[in-house]
CSV table of C-alpha atoms in Angstrom, one decimal:
chain,number,residue,atom,x,y,z
A,16,MET,CA,44.8,94.9,106.5
A,17,ALA,CA,47.4,95.4,103.8
A,18,GLU,CA,48.8,92.1,102.3
A,19,LYS,CA,52.4,91.4,103.2
A,20,LYS,CA,54.7,91.9,100.3
A,21,LEU,CA,56.8,88.8,99.6
A,22,SER,CA,60.5,88.9,98.8
A,23,VAL,CA,61.8,87.5,95.6
A,24,ALA,CA,63.1,84.4,97.4
A,25,GLU,CA,59.7,83.9,99.0
A,26,ARG,CA,57.9,84.3,95.7
A,27,LEU,CA,60.3,81.8,94.0
A,28,TYR,CA,59.8,79.3,96.9
A,29,THR,CA,56.0,79.6,96.9
A,30,GLY,CA,55.7,79.5,93.1
A,31,HIS,CA,54.4,83.0,92.7
A,32,LEU,CA,57.5,83.7,90.6
A,33,SER,CA,59.3,81.1,88.6
A,34,TYR,CA,61.5,80.6,85.5
A,35,ASP,CA,60.6,77.6,83.4
A,36,PHE,CA,63.9,75.7,83.3
A,37,MET,CA,62.2,72.6,81.8
A,38,LYS,CA,60.4,74.3,79.0
A,39,ASN,CA,63.7,76.0,77.9
A,40,ARG,CA,66.0,73.1,78.6
A,41,LYS,CA,66.5,72.3,74.9
A,42,GLY,CA,67.9,75.8,74.3
A,43,TRP,CA,70.2,75.5,77.3
A,44,PHE,CA,71.4,72.0,76.2
A,45,ILE,CA,72.2,73.5,72.7
A,46,PHE,CA,74.0,76.4,74.3
A,47,SER,CA,76.1,74.1,76.5
A,48,GLY,CA,76.9,71.8,73.6
A,49,ILE,CA,78.1,74.8,71.5
A,50,LEU,CA,80.2,76.0,74.5
A,51,VAL,CA,81.8,72.6,74.9
A,52,ALA,CA,82.4,72.3,71.2
A,53,LEU,CA,84.1,75.7,71.1
A,54,THR,CA,86.2,74.7,74.0
A,55,VAL,CA,87.4,71.5,72.3
A,56,VAL,CA,88.3,73.4,69.2
A,57,VAL,CA,90.4,75.9,71.3
A,58,LEU,CA,92.1,72.9,72.9
A,59,LEU,CA,92.9,71.3,69.6
A,60,VAL,CA,94.1,74.6,68.0
A,61,ARG,CA,96.0,76.3,70.8
A,62,GLY,CA,96.6,73.4,73.2
A,63,LEU,CA,97.6,73.7,76.8
A,64,THR,CA,100.7,75.5,78.0
A,65,LEU,CA,102.1,72.9,80.4
A,66,GLY,CA,104.4,73.9,83.2
A,67,ILE,CA,107.8,72.3,83.6
A,68,GLU,CA,106.2,70.0,86.3
A,69,PHE,CA,104.5,68.2,83.4
A,70,SER,CA,106.7,68.8,80.4
A,71,GLY,CA,110.1,68.9,82.1
A,72,GLY,CA,112.6,71.8,82.3
A,73,THR,CA,114.9,73.7,84.6
A,74,ASP,CA,113.8,75.9,87.5
A,75,PHE,CA,116.0,78.7,88.7
A,76,GLN,CA,115.5,80.8,91.9
A,77,ALA,CA,117.5,83.9,92.8
A,78,PRO,CA,117.3,86.3,95.7
A,79,MET,CA,116.0,89.7,94.4
A,80,LYS,CA,114.1,92.6,95.8
A,81,ILE,CA,110.6,92.5,94.2
A,82,THR,CA,108.9,95.7,93.1
A,83,SER,CA,106.0,96.3,90.8
A,84,SER,CA,108.2,96.3,87.8
A,85,THR,CA,110.7,93.5,88.7
A,86,VAL,CA,109.0,90.7,86.9
A,87,ASP,CA,108.6,92.7,83.7
A,88,ASP,CA,112.3,93.8,83.9
A,89,VAL,CA,113.6,90.3,84.3
A,90,ARG,CA,111.3,89.0,81.6
A,91,ALA,CA,112.7,91.6,79.2
A,92,HIS,CA,116.3,90.5,80.0
A,93,MET,CA,115.4,86.9,79.1
A,94,ASN,CA,115.7,87.7,75.4
A,95,GLU,CA,119.2,88.9,75.9
A,96,LEU,CA,120.6,85.6,77.3
A,97,SER,CA,123.1,83.7,75.3
A,98,VAL,CA,121.2,80.4,75.3
A,99,ASP,CA,118.6,80.4,72.5
A,100,GLU,CA,114.9,79.5,72.8
A,101,LEU,CA,114.7,79.2,76.6
A,102,ASP,CA,110.9,79.5,76.6
A,103,ALA,CA,111.4,81.3,80.0
A,104,GLN,CA,108.6,82.0,82.3
A,105,VAL,CA,109.2,84.5,85.2
A,106,PHE,CA,107.3,84.7,88.5
A,107,SER,CA,107.8,86.4,91.8
A,108,LEU,CA,108.2,84.4,95.0
A,109,GLY,CA,107.1,86.6,97.8
A,110,ASP,CA,108.9,89.9,97.9
A,111,SER,CA,112.5,88.7,98.0
A,112,SER,CA,113.0,86.1,95.3
A,113,ILE,CA,112.5,85.7,91.6
A,114,ARG,CA,111.7,82.4,89.8
A,115,ILE,CA,112.6,81.5,86.2
A,116,GLN,CA,111.5,78.3,84.5
A,117,THR,CA,113.1,77.3,81.2
A,118,ARG,CA,113.1,74.3,78.9
A,119,SER,CA,115.3,71.4,79.7
A,120,LEU,CA,118.9,72.5,79.5
A,121,THR,CA,122.2,70.7,79.0
A,122,PRO,CA,124.8,71.1,81.8
A,123,GLU,CA,126.7,73.7,79.8
A,124,GLU,CA,123.5,75.7,79.1
A,125,THR,CA,122.6,75.4,82.8
A,126,THR,CA,125.9,76.9,83.9
A,127,THR,CA,125.7,79.7,81.4
A,128,THR,CA,122.1,80.6,82.2
A,129,ARG,CA,122.7,80.4,85.9
A,130,ALA,CA,125.6,82.9,85.7
A,131,GLU,CA,123.5,85.3,83.5
A,132,ILE,CA,120.5,85.2,85.9
A,133,ALA,CA,122.9,85.9,88.8
A,134,LYS,CA,124.1,89.0,86.9
A,135,ILE,CA,120.6,90.2,86.3
A,136,ALA,CA,119.7,89.7,90.0
A,137,GLY,CA,122.9,91.3,91.2
A,138,VAL,CA,124.2,88.3,93.1
A,139,VAL,CA,126.9,85.7,92.7
A,140,PRO,CA,126.1,82.5,90.7
A,141,ASP,CA,126.3,80.4,93.9
A,142,ASP,CA,123.3,82.3,95.2
A,143,VAL,CA,121.1,81.1,92.3
A,144,THR,CA,119.7,77.7,92.9
A,145,TYR,CA,118.4,75.4,90.2
A,146,ASN,CA,116.4,72.2,89.8
A,147,ALA,CA,116.2,70.1,86.7
A,148,ILE,CA,112.9,68.3,86.3
A,149,GLY,CA,112.7,65.4,83.8
A,150,GLY,CA,109.8,64.9,81.4
A,151,SER,CA,109.2,61.4,82.7
A,152,TRP,CA,108.3,62.8,86.1
A,153,GLY,CA,105.6,64.9,84.5
A,154,GLN,CA,104.3,61.9,82.7
A,155,GLN,CA,104.0,60.0,85.9
A,156,ILE,CA,102.2,62.8,87.6
A,157,THR,CA,99.8,63.1,84.6
A,158,GLN,CA,99.0,59.4,84.6
A,159,LYS,CA,98.4,59.4,88.3
A,160,ALA,CA,96.1,62.5,87.9
A,161,VAL,CA,94.1,60.7,85.3
A,162,ILE,CA,93.8,57.6,87.5
A,163,ALA,CA,92.7,59.7,90.4
A,164,LEU,CA,90.0,61.4,88.2
A,165,VAL,CA,88.6,58.1,87.1
A,166,VAL,CA,88.5,56.7,90.6
A,167,PHE,CA,86.9,60.0,91.8
A,168,VAL,CA,84.2,59.8,89.1
A,169,ALA,CA,83.4,56.1,89.8
A,170,LEU,CA,83.1,56.7,93.6
A,171,VAL,CA,81.0,59.8,93.1
A,172,MET,CA,78.6,57.9,90.9
A,173,VAL,CA,78.2,55.0,93.3
A,174,LEU,CA,77.7,57.4,96.3
A,175,ILE,CA,75.1,59.5,94.6
A,176,ALA,CA,73.2,56.4,93.3
A,177,ALA,CA,73.3,54.9,96.8
A,178,TYR,CA,72.2,58.1,98.6
A,179,PHE,CA,69.4,59.0,96.3
A,180,ARG,CA,68.7,55.4,95.2
A,181,ASP,CA,68.5,56.7,91.6
A,182,TRP,CA,71.3,56.0,89.1
A,183,LYS,CA,69.9,58.6,86.7
A,184,MET,CA,71.0,61.3,89.2
A,185,SER,CA,74.6,59.9,89.0
A,186,ILE,CA,74.5,60.3,85.2
A,187,ALA,CA,73.2,63.8,85.3
A,188,ALA,CA,75.7,64.9,88.0
A,189,ILE,CA,78.7,63.5,86.2
A,190,VAL,CA,77.6,65.1,82.9
A,191,ALA,CA,77.5,68.4,84.7
A,192,VAL,CA,80.9,67.8,86.3
A,193,PHE,CA,82.6,67.0,82.9
A,194,HIS,CA,81.0,70.1,81.4
A,195,ASP,CA,82.6,72.2,84.2
A,196,LEU,CA,85.9,70.4,83.7
A,197,ILE,CA,86.0,70.9,79.9
A,198,VAL,CA,85.0,74.5,80.1
A,199,THR,CA,87.6,75.3,82.7
A,200,VAL,CA,90.4,73.6,80.8
A,201,GLY,CA,89.2,75.4,77.6
A,202,VAL,CA,89.5,78.8,79.3
A,203,TYR,CA,93.0,77.9,80.3
A,204,ALA,CA,93.9,77.1,76.7
A,205,ALA,CA,92.2,80.3,75.5
A,206,VAL,CA,94.0,82.7,77.8
A,207,GLY,CA,97.3,80.9,77.6
A,208,PHE,CA,97.8,80.4,81.3
A,209,THR,CA,100.4,77.7,82.3
A,210,VAL,CA,99.0,74.5,83.7
A,211,THR,CA,100.8,73.9,87.0
A,212,PRO,CA,100.1,71.7,90.1
A,213,SER,CA,98.1,74.7,91.4
A,214,THR,CA,95.9,74.3,88.4
A,215,VAL,CA,95.3,70.7,89.2
A,216,ILE,CA,94.4,71.6,92.8
A,217,GLY,CA,92.0,74.2,91.5
A,218,VAL,CA,90.3,71.8,89.1
A,219,LEU,CA,89.9,69.1,91.8
A,220,THR,CA,88.4,71.7,94.1
A,221,ILE,CA,85.8,72.9,91.6
A,222,LEU,CA,84.8,69.3,90.9
A,223,GLY,CA,83.8,69.1,94.6
A,224,TYR,CA,82.1,72.4,94.5
A,225,SER,CA,80.1,71.6,91.3
A,226,LEU,CA,78.9,68.3,92.9
A,227,TYR,CA,77.9,70.1,96.1
A,228,ASP,CA,75.6,72.5,94.3
A,229,THR,CA,74.1,69.7,92.2
A,230,VAL,CA,73.4,67.5,95.2
A,231,VAL,CA,71.6,70.4,96.9
A,232,VAL,CA,69.3,70.8,93.8
A,233,PHE,CA,68.8,67.0,93.6
A,234,ASP,CA,67.9,66.8,97.3
A,235,LYS,CA,65.1,69.3,96.8
A,236,ILE,CA,63.9,67.5,93.7
A,237,ARG,CA,63.7,64.2,95.6
A,238,GLU,CA,61.7,66.0,98.4
A,239,ASN,CA,59.2,67.5,95.9
A,240,THR,CA,58.8,64.3,93.8
A,241,LYS,CA,58.1,62.0,96.7
A,242,GLY,CA,54.8,60.2,96.1
A,243,ILE,CA,54.4,62.1,92.8
A,244,GLU,CA,52.2,59.2,91.4
A,245,HIS,CA,49.4,60.4,93.7
A,246,THR,CA,49.5,64.1,92.7
A,247,THR,CA,48.4,66.1,89.7
A,248,TYR,CA,52.0,67.3,88.9
A,249,THR,CA,54.5,65.8,86.5
A,250,TYR,CA,58.1,65.1,87.4
A,251,SER,CA,59.3,68.0,85.3
A,252,GLU,CA,56.9,70.4,87.0
A,253,GLN,CA,58.1,69.4,90.4
A,254,ALA,CA,61.7,69.5,89.4
A,255,ASN,CA,61.3,73.0,88.0
A,256,ARG,CA,59.6,74.0,91.2
A,257,ALA,CA,62.6,72.6,93.2
A,258,ILE,CA,65.1,74.5,91.1
A,259,ASN,CA,63.3,77.8,91.6
A,260,GLN,CA,63.1,77.1,95.4
A,261,VAL,CA,66.9,76.7,95.7
A,262,LEU,CA,67.7,79.3,93.0
A,263,VAL,CA,68.4,82.2,95.4
A,264,ARG,CA,70.4,80.0,97.7
A,265,SER,CA,72.5,78.8,94.8
A,266,LEU,CA,73.1,82.3,93.5
A,267,ASN,CA,74.0,83.6,97.0
A,268,THR,CA,76.4,80.7,97.6
A,269,THR,CA,78.1,81.3,94.3
A,270,VAL,CA,78.5,85.0,94.7
A,271,ILE,CA,79.9,84.6,98.3
A,272,GLY,CA,82.3,81.9,97.0
A,273,VAL,CA,83.3,83.8,93.9
A,274,LEU,CA,84.2,87.1,95.6
A,275,PRO,CA,87.3,85.8,97.5
A,276,VAL,CA,88.4,83.7,94.6
A,277,LEU,CA,88.2,86.8,92.3
A,278,ALA,CA,90.3,88.7,94.8
A,279,LEU,CA,92.8,85.8,94.8
A,280,PHE,CA,93.0,85.9,91.0
A,281,ILE,CA,93.4,89.7,90.8
A,282,ALA,CA,96.1,89.6,93.5
A,283,GLY,CA,98.0,86.8,91.7
A,284,THR,CA,97.7,88.7,88.4
A,285,VAL,CA,98.8,92.1,89.8
A,286,LEU,CA,101.6,90.6,91.8
A,287,GLN,CA,102.6,88.3,88.9
A,288,SER,CA,102.5,85.3,91.2
A,289,GLY,CA,102.0,82.3,89.0
A,290,PRO,CA,100.6,79.9,91.6
A,291,LEU,CA,98.1,82.4,92.9
A,292,ALA,CA,96.9,83.4,89.4
A,293,ASP,CA,96.7,79.7,88.3
A,294,LEU,CA,94.7,78.7,91.3
A,295,GLY,CA,92.4,81.8,91.2
A,296,LEU,CA,91.6,81.3,87.5
A,297,ALA,CA,90.7,77.6,87.8
A,298,LEU,CA,88.5,78.3,90.9
A,299,LEU,CA,86.8,81.3,89.3
A,300,VAL,CA,85.9,79.7,86.1
A,301,GLY,CA,85.0,76.4,87.7
A,302,MET,CA,82.7,77.8,90.4
A,303,ILE,CA,80.7,79.9,87.8
A,304,ALA,CA,80.5,76.9,85.5
A,305,GLY,CA,79.4,74.7,88.4
A,306,ALA,CA,76.6,77.0,89.4
A,307,TYR,CA,75.4,77.2,85.8
A,308,SER,CA,75.6,73.4,85.2
A,309,SER,CA,73.7,72.4,88.4
A,310,LEU,CA,70.7,74.6,87.4
A,311,PHE,CA,70.7,74.4,83.6
A,312,ILE,CA,72.2,71.0,82.8
A,313,ALA,CA,72.0,68.5,85.8
A,314,ALA,CA,68.4,69.1,86.9
A,315,PRO,CA,66.8,69.4,83.4
A,316,LEU,CA,68.8,66.4,82.2
A,317,LEU,CA,67.6,64.4,85.2
A,318,ALA,CA,63.9,65.4,84.6
A,319,TRP,CA,64.4,64.5,80.9
A,320,LEU,CA,65.6,61.0,81.8
A,321,ARG,CA,62.9,60.4,84.4
A,322,GLU,CA,60.1,61.5,82.2
A,323,ARG,CA,61.0,58.6,79.9
A,324,GLU,CA,60.3,55.9,82.5
A,325,PRO,CA,57.0,53.9,81.8
A,326,LYS,CA,55.4,54.8,85.1
A,327,MET,CA,56.1,58.5,84.6
A,328,ILE,CA,54.6,58.2,81.1
A,329,GLU,CA,51.5,56.6,82.5
A,330,HIS,CA,51.3,59.2,85.3
A,331,ARG,CA,51.5,62.0,82.7
A,332,GLU,CA,48.8,60.4,80.6
A,333,GLN,CA,46.5,60.1,83.7
A,334,ILE,CA,47.0,63.8,84.4
A,335,GLU,CA,46.1,64.7,80.8
A,336,ARG,CA,42.9,62.6,80.9
A,337,ARG,CA,41.9,64.3,84.1
A,338,LYS,CA,42.4,67.7,82.6
A,339,ALA,CA,40.4,66.6,79.5
A,340,ARG,CA,37.5,65.5,81.7
A,341,SER,CA,37.6,68.7,83.7
A,342,ALA,CA,37.6,70.7,80.5
A,343,ALA,CA,34.6,68.7,79.1
A,344,LYS,CA,32.6,69.3,82.4
A,345,ALA,CA,33.4,73.0,82.4
A,346,ALA,CA,32.3,73.3,78.8
A,347,HIS,CA,29.0,71.4,79.5
A,348,ARG,CA,28.2,73.6,82.5
A,349,GLU,CA,28.8,76.7,80.4
A,350,SER,CA,26.5,75.4,77.6
A,351,VAL,CA,23.7,74.5,80.1
A,352,ALA,CA,24.0,77.9,81.7
A,353,THR,CA,23.8,79.5,78.2
A,354,ALA,CA,20.7,77.4,77.3
A,355,ALA,CA,18.9,78.3,80.5
A,356,THR,CA,19.6,82.0,80.0
A,357,SER,CA,18.3,81.8,76.5
A,358,GLY,CA,15.1,79.9,77.6
A,359,ALA,CA,14.4,82.4,80.3
A,360,ALA,CA,14.7,85.2,77.9
A,361,ALA,CA,12.2,83.5,75.5
A,362,GLY,CA,9.7,82.7,78.3
A,363,THR,CA,10.0,79.0,78.0
A,364,VAL,CA,12.0,77.0,80.5
A,365,THR,CA,12.9,73.4,79.8
A,366,LEU,CA,13.2,71.4,83.1
A,367,THR,CA,14.8,68.3,81.6
A,368,GLU,CA,17.8,67.1,83.5
A,369,PRO,CA,20.9,67.5,81.5
A,370,VAL,CA,23.0,64.4,81.1
A,371,VAL,CA,26.7,64.4,80.3
A,372,GLU,CA,28.6,61.5,79.0
A,373,VAL,CA,32.0,61.0,80.7
A,374,THR,CA,34.8,58.4,80.6
A,375,ASP,CA,36.1,56.8,83.7
A,376,GLU,CA,39.7,55.7,84.5
A,377,GLN,CA,39.3,52.4,82.7
A,378,GLY,CA,37.9,54.2,79.6
A,379,ALA,CA,34.2,52.9,80.2
A,380,ARG,CA,31.6,55.5,79.3
A,381,GLN,CA,28.9,56.4,81.8
A,382,GLN,CA,26.0,58.9,81.8
A,383,ARG,CA,25.7,61.2,84.9
A,384,ARG,CA,23.3,63.9,85.9
A,385,THR,CA,25.1,67.1,86.3
A,386,ASN,CA,23.0,69.9,87.8
A,387,VAL,CA,20.4,68.1,90.0
A,388,SER,CA,21.4,66.7,93.4
A,389,ARG,CA,20.6,63.2,94.5
A,390,ALA,CA,18.4,64.5,97.3
A,391,ASP,CA,16.3,66.5,94.8
A,392,ARG,CA,16.0,63.5,92.5
A,393,ARG,CA,14.6,61.4,95.4
A,394,LYS,CA,12.0,64.1,96.1
A,395,GLY,CA,11.0,63.9,92.4
A,396,LYS,CA,12.2,67.3,91.6
């Protein structure tokens, strides 16, 4: 009967196929560190392009038929306005309105710019609405966002530590979350996208997604390492096995989640809709970074922390001693078999009982017979 051919997922789950995440974790830690360092450099050099919701400014909206070239045409007219250095950003609002955001304007500049935007849109000035947003409002929103992030991180650490009863899992999970957060913000700075409230929503969403993927991996690790002191496996070996067992699931979940987000990002870019593109980019980068960090940062970091516990060090040493004893016994059996074969070939067979010296768990040396059973010894054989 032909043996059933296992799928890739089944081979990963049963251990017939695996990638050694633990052996290569140093390389992945270095790669992640370089990625974060580059991101910080980009943030320091280029900085973030903050929307007027955070930096303050004036928001104009005018009715206008939107076509594929409308946003580009209006953007080209912005350089012809009489007010200098507007720093104008142009977006479409559905298919019937145009939105123009500028720096903070004086009342006279607002009146002039409003009239010129109305002329571009082909409407009267009264049809152009505007809203002045102060910089202090943006500072308040930023402060509240930082407070919300701190509270979120604290609650997540407490929840993970309480659920898994292991504070090291909280540390590893939060390190992975901050990695995702920094990389996402760095990509925003690199591509020059404007940070808007949609960006904040996207970032908060990816924090949850990243934690979800990490918790799935940690749950499998906890299952595999239960009672590990009574097994012949180390914590790293069981953690590596857990990652491989959930690898296909994590990849499938990520691909399924990324596809609609990619469509959202493409639609926002093609239609030149700022909120859609902002939200799509944050989700796209964050979800990919979250899947990576849960496999290559969170779980290997957790195993690295746990392997430094005294009881794990003792367990690992016991395994090494068992392997050494097994190797010594195997080597002795091979030497005895070789000697017997040589004696038989020479016509002289020595029937002395071979004795091997072994070391028990407490380190005491004992001499044991190796190739004669107890029943044979009682019979005088």
